[in-house]
Short mmCIF file of C-alpha atoms in Angstrom, two decimals:
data_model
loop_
_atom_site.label_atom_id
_atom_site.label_comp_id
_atom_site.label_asym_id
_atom_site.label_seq_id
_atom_site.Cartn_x
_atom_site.Cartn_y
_atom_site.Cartn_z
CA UNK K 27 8.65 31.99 -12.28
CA UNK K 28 7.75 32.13 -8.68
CA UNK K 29 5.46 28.90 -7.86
CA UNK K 30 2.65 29.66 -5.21
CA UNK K 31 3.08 27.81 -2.12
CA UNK K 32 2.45 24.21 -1.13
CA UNK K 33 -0.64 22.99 0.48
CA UNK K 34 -0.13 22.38 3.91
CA UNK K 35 -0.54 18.97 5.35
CA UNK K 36 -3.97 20.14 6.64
CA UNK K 37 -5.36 20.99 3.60
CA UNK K 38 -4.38 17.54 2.14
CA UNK K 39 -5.79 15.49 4.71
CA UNK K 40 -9.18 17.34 4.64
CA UNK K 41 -8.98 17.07 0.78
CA UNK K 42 -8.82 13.30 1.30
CA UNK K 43 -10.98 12.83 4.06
CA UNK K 44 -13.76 14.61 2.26
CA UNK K 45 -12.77 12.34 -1.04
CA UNK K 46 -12.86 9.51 1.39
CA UNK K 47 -16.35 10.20 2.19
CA UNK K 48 -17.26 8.56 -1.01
CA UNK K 49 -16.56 5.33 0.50
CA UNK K 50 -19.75 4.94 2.45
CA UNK K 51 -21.30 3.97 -1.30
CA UNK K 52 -19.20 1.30 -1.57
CA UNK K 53 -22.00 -1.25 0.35
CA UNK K 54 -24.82 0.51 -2.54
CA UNK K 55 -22.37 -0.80 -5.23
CA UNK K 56 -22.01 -4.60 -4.29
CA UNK K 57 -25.56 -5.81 -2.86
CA UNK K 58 -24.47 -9.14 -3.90
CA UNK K 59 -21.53 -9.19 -1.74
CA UNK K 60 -23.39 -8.45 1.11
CA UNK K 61 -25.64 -11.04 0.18
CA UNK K 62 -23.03 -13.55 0.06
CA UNK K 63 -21.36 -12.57 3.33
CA UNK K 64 -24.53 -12.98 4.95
CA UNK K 65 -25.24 -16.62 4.19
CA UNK K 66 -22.21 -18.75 6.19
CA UNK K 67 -20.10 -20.25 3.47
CA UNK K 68 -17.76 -23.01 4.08
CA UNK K 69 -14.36 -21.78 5.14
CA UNK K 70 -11.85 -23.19 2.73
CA UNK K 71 -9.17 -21.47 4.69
CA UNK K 72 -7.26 -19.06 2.90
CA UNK K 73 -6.13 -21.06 -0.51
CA UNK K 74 -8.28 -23.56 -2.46
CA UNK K 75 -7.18 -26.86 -1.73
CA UNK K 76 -6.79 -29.81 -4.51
CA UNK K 77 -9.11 -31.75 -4.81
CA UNK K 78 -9.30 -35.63 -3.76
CA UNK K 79 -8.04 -36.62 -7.17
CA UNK K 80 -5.22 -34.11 -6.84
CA UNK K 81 -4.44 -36.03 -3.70
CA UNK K 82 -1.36 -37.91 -3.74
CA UNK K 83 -2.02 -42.07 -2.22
CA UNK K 84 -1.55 -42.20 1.35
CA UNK K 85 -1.06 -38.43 1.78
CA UNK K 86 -3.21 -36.85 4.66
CA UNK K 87 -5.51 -34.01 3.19
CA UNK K 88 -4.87 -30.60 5.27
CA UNK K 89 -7.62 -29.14 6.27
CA UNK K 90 -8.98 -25.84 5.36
CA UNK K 91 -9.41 -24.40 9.21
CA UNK K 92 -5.86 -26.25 10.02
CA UNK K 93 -4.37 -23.74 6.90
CA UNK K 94 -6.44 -20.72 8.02
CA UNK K 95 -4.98 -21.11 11.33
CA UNK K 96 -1.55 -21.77 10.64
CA UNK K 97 -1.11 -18.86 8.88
CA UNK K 98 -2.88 -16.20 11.24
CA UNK K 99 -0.90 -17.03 14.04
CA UNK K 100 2.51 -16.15 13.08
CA UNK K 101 0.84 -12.49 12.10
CA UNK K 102 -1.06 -12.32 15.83
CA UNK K 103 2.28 -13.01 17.40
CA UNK K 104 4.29 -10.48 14.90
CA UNK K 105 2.09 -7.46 16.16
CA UNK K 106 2.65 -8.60 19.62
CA UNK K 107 6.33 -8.87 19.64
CA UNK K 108 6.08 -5.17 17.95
CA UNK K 109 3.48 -4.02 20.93
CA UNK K 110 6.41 -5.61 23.45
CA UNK K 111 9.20 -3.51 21.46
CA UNK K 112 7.24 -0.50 21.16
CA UNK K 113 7.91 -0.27 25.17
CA UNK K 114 12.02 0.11 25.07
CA UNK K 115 11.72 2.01 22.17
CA UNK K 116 9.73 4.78 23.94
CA UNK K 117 11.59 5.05 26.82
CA UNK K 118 14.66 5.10 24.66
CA UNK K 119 13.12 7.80 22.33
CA UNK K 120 12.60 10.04 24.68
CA UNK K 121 14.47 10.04 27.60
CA UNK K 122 17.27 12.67 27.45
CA UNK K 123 20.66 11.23 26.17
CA UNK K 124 22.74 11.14 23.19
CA UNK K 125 21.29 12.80 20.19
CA UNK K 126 22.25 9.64 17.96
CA UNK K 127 20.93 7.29 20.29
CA UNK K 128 17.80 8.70 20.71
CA UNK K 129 17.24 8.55 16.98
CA UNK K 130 18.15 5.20 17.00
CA UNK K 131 15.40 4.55 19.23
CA UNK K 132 12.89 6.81 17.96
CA UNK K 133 13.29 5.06 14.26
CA UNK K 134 12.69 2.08 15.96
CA UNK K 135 9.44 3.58 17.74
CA UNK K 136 8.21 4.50 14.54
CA UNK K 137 8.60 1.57 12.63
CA UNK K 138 6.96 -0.80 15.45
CA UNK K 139 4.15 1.88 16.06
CA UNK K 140 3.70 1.97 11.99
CA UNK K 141 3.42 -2.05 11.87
CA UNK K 142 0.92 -2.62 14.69
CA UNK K 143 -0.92 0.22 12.52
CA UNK K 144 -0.11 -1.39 9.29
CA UNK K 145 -1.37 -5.03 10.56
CA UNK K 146 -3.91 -3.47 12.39
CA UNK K 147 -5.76 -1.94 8.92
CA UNK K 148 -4.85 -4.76 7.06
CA UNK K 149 -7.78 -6.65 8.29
CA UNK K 150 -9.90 -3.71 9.19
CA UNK K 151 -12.65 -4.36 5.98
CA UNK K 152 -13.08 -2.87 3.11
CA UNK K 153 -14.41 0.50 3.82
CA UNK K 154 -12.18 0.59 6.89
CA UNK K 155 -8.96 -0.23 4.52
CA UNK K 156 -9.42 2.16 1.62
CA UNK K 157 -10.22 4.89 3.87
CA UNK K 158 -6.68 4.94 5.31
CA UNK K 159 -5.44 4.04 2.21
CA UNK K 160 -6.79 6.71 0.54
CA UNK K 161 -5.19 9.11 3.28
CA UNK K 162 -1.93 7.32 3.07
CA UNK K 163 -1.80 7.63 -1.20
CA UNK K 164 -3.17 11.21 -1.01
CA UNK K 165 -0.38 12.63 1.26
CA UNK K 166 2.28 10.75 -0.08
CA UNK K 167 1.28 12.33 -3.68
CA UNK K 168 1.02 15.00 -2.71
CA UNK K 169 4.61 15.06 -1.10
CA UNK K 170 5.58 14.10 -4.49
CA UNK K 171 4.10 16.69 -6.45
CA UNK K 172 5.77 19.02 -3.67
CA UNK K 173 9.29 18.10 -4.93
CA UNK K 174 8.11 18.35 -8.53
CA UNK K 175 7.52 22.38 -7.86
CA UNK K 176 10.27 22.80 -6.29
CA UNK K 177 11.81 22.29 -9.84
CA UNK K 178 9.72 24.89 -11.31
CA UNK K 179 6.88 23.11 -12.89
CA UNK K 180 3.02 23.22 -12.22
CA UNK K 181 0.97 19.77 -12.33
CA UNK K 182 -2.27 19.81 -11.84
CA UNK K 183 -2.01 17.98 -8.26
CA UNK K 184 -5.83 18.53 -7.14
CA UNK K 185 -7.25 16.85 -10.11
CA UNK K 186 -4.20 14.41 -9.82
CA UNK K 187 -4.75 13.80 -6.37
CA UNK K 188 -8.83 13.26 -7.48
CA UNK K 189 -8.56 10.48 -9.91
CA UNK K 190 -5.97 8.39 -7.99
CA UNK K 191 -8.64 8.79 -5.15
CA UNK K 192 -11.46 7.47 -7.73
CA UNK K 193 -9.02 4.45 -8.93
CA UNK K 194 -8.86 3.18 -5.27
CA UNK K 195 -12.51 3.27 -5.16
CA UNK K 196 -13.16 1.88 -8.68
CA UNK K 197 -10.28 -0.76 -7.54
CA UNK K 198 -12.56 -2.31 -4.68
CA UNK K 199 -15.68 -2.05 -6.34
CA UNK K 200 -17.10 -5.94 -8.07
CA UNK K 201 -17.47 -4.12 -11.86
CA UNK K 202 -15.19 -4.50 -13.96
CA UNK K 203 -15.88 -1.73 -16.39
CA UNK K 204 -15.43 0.54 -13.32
CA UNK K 205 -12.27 -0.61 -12.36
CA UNK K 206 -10.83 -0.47 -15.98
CA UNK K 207 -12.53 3.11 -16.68
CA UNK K 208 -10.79 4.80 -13.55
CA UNK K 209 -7.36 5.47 -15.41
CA UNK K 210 -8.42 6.52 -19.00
CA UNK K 211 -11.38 8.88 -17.68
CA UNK K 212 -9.10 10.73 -15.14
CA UNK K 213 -6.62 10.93 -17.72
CA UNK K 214 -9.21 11.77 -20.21
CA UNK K 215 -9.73 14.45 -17.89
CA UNK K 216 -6.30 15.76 -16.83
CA UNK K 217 -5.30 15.96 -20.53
CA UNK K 218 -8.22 18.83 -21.09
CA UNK K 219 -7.93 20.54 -17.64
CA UNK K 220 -3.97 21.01 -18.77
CA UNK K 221 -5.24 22.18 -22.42
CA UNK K 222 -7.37 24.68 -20.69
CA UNK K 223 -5.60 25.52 -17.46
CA UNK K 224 -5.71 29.37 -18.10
CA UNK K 225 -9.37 29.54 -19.22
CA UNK K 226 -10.56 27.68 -16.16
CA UNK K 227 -9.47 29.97 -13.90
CA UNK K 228 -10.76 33.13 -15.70
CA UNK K 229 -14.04 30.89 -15.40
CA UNK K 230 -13.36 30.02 -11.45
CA UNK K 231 -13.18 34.17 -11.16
CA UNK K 232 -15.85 34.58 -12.95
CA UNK K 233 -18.39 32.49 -10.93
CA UNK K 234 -16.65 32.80 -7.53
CA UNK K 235 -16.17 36.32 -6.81
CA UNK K 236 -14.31 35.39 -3.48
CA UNK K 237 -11.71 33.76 -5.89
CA UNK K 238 -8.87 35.39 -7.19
CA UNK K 239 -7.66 33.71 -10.68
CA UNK K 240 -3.73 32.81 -10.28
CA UNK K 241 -1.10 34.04 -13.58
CA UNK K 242 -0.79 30.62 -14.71
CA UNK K 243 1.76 30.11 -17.07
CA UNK K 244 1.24 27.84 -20.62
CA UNK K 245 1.26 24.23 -20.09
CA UNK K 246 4.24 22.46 -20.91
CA UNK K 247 5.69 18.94 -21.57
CA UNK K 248 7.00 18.76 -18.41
CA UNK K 249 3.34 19.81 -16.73
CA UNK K 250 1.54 16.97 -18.15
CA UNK K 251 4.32 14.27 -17.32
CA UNK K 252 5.06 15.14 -14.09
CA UNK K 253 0.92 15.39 -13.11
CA UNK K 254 0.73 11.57 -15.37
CA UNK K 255 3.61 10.57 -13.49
CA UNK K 256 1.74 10.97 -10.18
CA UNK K 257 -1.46 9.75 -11.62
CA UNK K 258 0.00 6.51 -12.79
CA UNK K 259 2.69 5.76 -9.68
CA UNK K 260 1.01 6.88 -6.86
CA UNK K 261 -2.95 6.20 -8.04
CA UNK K 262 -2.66 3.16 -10.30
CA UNK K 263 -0.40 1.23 -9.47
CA UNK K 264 -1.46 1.30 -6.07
CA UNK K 265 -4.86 0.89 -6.30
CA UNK K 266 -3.48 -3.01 -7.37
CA UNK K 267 -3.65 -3.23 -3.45
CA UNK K 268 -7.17 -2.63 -2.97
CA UNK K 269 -7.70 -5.12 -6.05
CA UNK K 270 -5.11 -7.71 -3.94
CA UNK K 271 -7.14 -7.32 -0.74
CA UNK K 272 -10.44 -8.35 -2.32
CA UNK K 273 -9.58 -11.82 -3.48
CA UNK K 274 -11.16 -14.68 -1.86
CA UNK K 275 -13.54 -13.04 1.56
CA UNK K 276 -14.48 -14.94 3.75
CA UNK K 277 -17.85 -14.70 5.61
CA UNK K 278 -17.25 -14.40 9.75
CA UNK K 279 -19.72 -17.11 10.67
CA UNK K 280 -17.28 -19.45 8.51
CA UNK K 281 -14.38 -17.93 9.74
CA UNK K 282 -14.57 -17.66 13.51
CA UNK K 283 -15.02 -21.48 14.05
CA UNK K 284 -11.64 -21.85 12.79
CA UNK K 285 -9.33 -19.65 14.34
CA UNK K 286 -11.27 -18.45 17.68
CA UNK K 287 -11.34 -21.26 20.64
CA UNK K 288 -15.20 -22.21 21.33
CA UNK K 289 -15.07 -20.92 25.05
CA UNK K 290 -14.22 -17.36 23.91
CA UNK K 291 -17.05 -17.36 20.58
CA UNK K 292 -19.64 -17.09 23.08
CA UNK K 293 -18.48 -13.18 24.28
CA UNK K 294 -20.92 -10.91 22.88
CA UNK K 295 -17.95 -8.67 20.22
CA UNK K 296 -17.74 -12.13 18.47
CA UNK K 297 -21.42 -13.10 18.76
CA UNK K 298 -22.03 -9.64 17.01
CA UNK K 299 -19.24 -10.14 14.68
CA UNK K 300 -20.04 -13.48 13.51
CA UNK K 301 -23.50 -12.20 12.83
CA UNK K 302 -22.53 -9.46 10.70
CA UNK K 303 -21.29 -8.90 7.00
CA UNK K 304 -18.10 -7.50 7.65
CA UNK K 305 -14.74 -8.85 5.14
CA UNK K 306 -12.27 -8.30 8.24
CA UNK K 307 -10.43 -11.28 6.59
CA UNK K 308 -10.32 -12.36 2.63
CA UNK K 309 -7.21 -14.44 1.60
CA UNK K 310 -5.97 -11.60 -0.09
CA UNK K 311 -5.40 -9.76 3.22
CA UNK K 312 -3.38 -12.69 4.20
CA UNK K 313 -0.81 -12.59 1.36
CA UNK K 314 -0.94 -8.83 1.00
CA UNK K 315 -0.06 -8.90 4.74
CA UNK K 316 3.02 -11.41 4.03
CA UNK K 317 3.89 -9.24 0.74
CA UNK K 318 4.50 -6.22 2.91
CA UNK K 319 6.17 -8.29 5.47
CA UNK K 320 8.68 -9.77 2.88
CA UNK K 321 9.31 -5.97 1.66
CA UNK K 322 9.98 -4.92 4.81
CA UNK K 323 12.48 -7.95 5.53
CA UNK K 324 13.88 -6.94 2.29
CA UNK K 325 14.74 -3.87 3.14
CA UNK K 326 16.46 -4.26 6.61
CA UNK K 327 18.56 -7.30 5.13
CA UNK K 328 19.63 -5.29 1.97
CA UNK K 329 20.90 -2.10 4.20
CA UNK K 330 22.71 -4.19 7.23
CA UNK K 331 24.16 -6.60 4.27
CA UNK K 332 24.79 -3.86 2.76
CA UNK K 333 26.56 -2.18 5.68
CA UNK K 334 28.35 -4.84 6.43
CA UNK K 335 29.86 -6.93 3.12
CA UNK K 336 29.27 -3.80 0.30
CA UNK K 337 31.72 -3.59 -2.26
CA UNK K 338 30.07 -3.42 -5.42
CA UNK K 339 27.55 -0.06 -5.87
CA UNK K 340 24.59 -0.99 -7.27
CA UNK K 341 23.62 2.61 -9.59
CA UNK K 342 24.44 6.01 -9.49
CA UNK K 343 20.79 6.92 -8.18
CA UNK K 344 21.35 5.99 -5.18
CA UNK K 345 25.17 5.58 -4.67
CA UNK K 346 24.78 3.50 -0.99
CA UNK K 347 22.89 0.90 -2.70
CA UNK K 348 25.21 -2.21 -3.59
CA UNK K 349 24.69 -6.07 -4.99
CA UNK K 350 25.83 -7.36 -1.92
CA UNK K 351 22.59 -5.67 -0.16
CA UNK K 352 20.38 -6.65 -3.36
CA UNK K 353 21.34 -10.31 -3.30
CA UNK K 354 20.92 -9.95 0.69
CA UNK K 355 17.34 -8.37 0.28
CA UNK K 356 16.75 -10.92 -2.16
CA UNK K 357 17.30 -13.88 0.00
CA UNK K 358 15.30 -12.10 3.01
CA UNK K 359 12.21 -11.96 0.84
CA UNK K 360 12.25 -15.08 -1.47
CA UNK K 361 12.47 -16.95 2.50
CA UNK K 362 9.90 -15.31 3.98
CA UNK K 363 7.48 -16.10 1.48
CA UNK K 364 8.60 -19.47 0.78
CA UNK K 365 7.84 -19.90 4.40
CA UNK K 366 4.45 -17.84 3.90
CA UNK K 367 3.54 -20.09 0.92
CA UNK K 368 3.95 -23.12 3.03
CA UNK K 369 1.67 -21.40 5.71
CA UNK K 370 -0.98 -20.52 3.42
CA UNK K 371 -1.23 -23.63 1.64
CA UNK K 372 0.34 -22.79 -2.11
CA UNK K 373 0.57 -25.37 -4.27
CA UNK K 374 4.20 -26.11 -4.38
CA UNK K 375 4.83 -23.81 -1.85
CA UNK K 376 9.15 -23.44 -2.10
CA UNK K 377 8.86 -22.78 -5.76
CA UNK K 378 5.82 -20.58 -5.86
CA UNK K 379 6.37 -18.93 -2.71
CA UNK K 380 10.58 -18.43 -3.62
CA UNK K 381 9.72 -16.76 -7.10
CA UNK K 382 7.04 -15.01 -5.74
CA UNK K 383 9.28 -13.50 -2.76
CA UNK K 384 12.23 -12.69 -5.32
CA UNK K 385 9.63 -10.42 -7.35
CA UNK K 386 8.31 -8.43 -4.18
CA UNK K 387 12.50 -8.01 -3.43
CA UNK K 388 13.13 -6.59 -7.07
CA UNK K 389 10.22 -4.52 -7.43
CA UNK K 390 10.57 -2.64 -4.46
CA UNK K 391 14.08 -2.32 -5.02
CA UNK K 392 12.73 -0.75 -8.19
CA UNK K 393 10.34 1.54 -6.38
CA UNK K 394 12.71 2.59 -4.37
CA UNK K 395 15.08 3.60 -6.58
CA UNK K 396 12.40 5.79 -8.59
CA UNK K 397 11.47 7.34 -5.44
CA UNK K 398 15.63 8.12 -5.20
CA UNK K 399 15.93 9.44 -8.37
CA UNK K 400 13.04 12.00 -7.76
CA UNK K 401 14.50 13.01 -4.76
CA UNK K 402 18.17 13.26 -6.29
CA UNK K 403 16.09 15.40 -9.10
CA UNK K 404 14.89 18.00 -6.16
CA UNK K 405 17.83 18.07 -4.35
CA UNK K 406 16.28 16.70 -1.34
CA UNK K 407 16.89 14.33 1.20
CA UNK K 408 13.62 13.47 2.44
CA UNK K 409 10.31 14.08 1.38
CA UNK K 410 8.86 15.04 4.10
CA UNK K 411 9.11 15.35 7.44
CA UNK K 412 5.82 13.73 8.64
CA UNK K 413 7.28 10.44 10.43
CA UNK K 414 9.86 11.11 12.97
CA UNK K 415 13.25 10.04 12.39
CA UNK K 416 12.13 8.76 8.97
CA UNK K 417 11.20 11.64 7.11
CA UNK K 418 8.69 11.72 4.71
CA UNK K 419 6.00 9.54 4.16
CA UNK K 420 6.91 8.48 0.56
CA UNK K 421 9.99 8.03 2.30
CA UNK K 422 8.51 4.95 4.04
CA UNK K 423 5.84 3.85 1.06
CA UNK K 424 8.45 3.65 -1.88
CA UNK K 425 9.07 0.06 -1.51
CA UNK K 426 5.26 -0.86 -2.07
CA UNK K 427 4.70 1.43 -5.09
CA UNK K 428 5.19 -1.32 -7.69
CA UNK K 429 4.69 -4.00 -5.85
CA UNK K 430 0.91 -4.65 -5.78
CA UNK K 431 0.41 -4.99 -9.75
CA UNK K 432 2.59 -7.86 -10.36
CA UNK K 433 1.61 -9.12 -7.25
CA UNK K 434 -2.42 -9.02 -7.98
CA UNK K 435 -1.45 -10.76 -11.08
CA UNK K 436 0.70 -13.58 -9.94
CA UNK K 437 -1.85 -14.43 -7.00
CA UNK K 438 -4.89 -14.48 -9.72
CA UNK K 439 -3.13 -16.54 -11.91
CA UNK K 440 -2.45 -18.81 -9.23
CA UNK K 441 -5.38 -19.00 -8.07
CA UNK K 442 -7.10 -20.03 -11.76
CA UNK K 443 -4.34 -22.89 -12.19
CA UNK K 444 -5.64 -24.84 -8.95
#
């Protein structure tokens, strides 16, 4: 059957900027929130601290602006060292030279441009964050359901591309019956718009003249899974980062004092900030910013391991994956959040932080792999060709795919044991 053609990149982003535009209700939806952030709260840094009886004898209590601080700086001076890199790495990308080199160089321009970006949004706020993450999830979806036509099957991708959209917004929203409605309702909804695929668009003809109905052929098995497949990887299990981001804000006139010198409050950006209800920073941010951080160390240290001491291949998805690169992605991650966990004042910070980091190592090993075994499934070798030298973006975003569930989850249980 011949399949009509992909959506251009275009089309996608103004389908997700216009979807994005639902943000701007997101203030209507949580007056209490703003009410909270506008009355100064004590800053109890970025972790809630024991309490005095917790406190071992003799033992100095750490305070909450001393944790706060500790564990911003090492992230100010990460996206500086990337700003300092990005400089060699442009010159290097492209000036004229070797072919191979100058991929070298422009990988490595990407992936420092991509983290000052990535830290950069991180602590944008809310609105600010789920806007680009909405962009982000919607192309990379859509990249996905790309690959799935090439096989000769038709998902639904607009509605699919709809509800994952409505998940990230349910996600940051304070009800609860909203965020736990998203997924059923949308696929409530797929589910009938796949039953009655063909009688919709006699009905889209009928009321749009302009619009010419498309020979749709029946719905099958592999329809629906393929368009639940993309609802559930690339709109639920995501939307676990919005939920991650919104633990614990904190209210700027609480924060400021502890991490910005007093000589530079009194410039007027941080005179307006402080004064404002904005959730630049929540202690989520923090630890989602260390997740990615420990996923990214995870993957470098797995593929130069890898590269260097592989022996033993891993699975037959993805044939250049071997344990020696596991074990080495593995000890990357479970030592960069130990460290983080120390930072950010976890209770028991090698433990929690070392089981913590081996989870974000195997679960984006495990995204990964699924992301892999799509590919291998439509003969491709990237999935786009957005990022230079990288390929597509799901290319790039198939490390954090599973991450942020178990990750919301351990952090809130955590958090409910101090």
């Amino acid at each position: 059957l011949e399949q009509p053609p992909s959506p251009s990149i275009f089309r996608v982003l103004m389908f997700s900027l216009a979807v994005a535009s639902a943000v701007a209700l997101l203030p209507a939806l949580q007056p209490h929130a703003a009410h909270a952030a506008a009355r100064p709260q004590p800053c109890r840094g970025c972790w809630p601290q024991p309490s005095e009886k917790k406190q071992r004898a003799g033992e100095p209590r750490m305070l909450a602006a001393e944790v706060l601080a500790r564990s911003v700086r090492p992230i100010v001076g990460t996206i500086s060292l990337c700003l300092a890199a990005l400089v060699p790495c442009t010159v290097g990308a492209f000036a004229p030279g070797e072919v191979r080199r100058r991929g070298l160089w422009r990988r490595g321009f990407t992936g420092f441009s991509f983290a000052v970006f990535v830290s950069s949004w991180i602590f944008s706020g809310t609105v600010g964050f789920l806007s680009v993450f909405m962009m982000f999830a919607v192309v990379a979806q859509n990249e996905y359901y790309d690959m799935v036509r090439r096989n000769g099957i038709n998902p639904t991708w607009k509605l699919g591309l709809l509800g994952s959209c409505a998940m990230y917004v349910a996600a940051a929203c304070p009800s609860v019956a909203m965020r736990e409605a998203a997924f059923p309702l949308t696929g409530c909804a797929t589910i009938i718009y796949l039953l009655l695929r063909p009688g919709f668009e006699r009905c889209y003809g009928r009321l749009f003249p302009w619009y010419t109905p498309r020979d749709t052929p029946p719905t099958t098995y592999d329809d629906v899974g393929t368009t639940f497949m993309g609802v559930f990887l690339f709109g639920y299990m995501p939307s676990f980062w919005v939920r991650l981001r919104g633990i614990g804000p904190m209210a700027p006139a609480a924060l400021l004092p502890a991490i910005v010198p007093p000589r530079l409050r009194g410039c007027a950006p941080l005179v307006a900030l402080e004064r404002s209800r904005s959730d630049l920073l929540t202690a989520g941010a923090l630890v989602q910013w260390w997740t990615m951080l420990a996923i990214v160390f995870a993957d470098v240290a797995a593929y130069f391991v890898g590269k260097r001491f592989g022996r033993t291949p891993l699975i037959s998805v993805s044939p250049g994956k071997t344990w020696e690169g596991l074990w080495g992605g593995v000890v990357a991650a479970t030592a960069t959040m130990a460290a983080a966990a120390v930072l950010l004042g976890w209770p028991y910070p090698l433990a929690t932080g070392g089981l913590y980091g081996i989870g974000c190592a195997l679960m984006g090993l495990a995204g990964d792999l699924t992301v892999s075994l799509l590919k291998r499934s439509a003969r491709v070798k990237d999935t786009g060709s957005i990022m230079p030298g990288h390929g597509g973006l799901l290319d790039r975003l198939d490390s954090y795919l599973l991450v942020a569930a178990p990750a919301f989850f351990y952090v809130s249980a955590l958090r409910m044991l101090l």
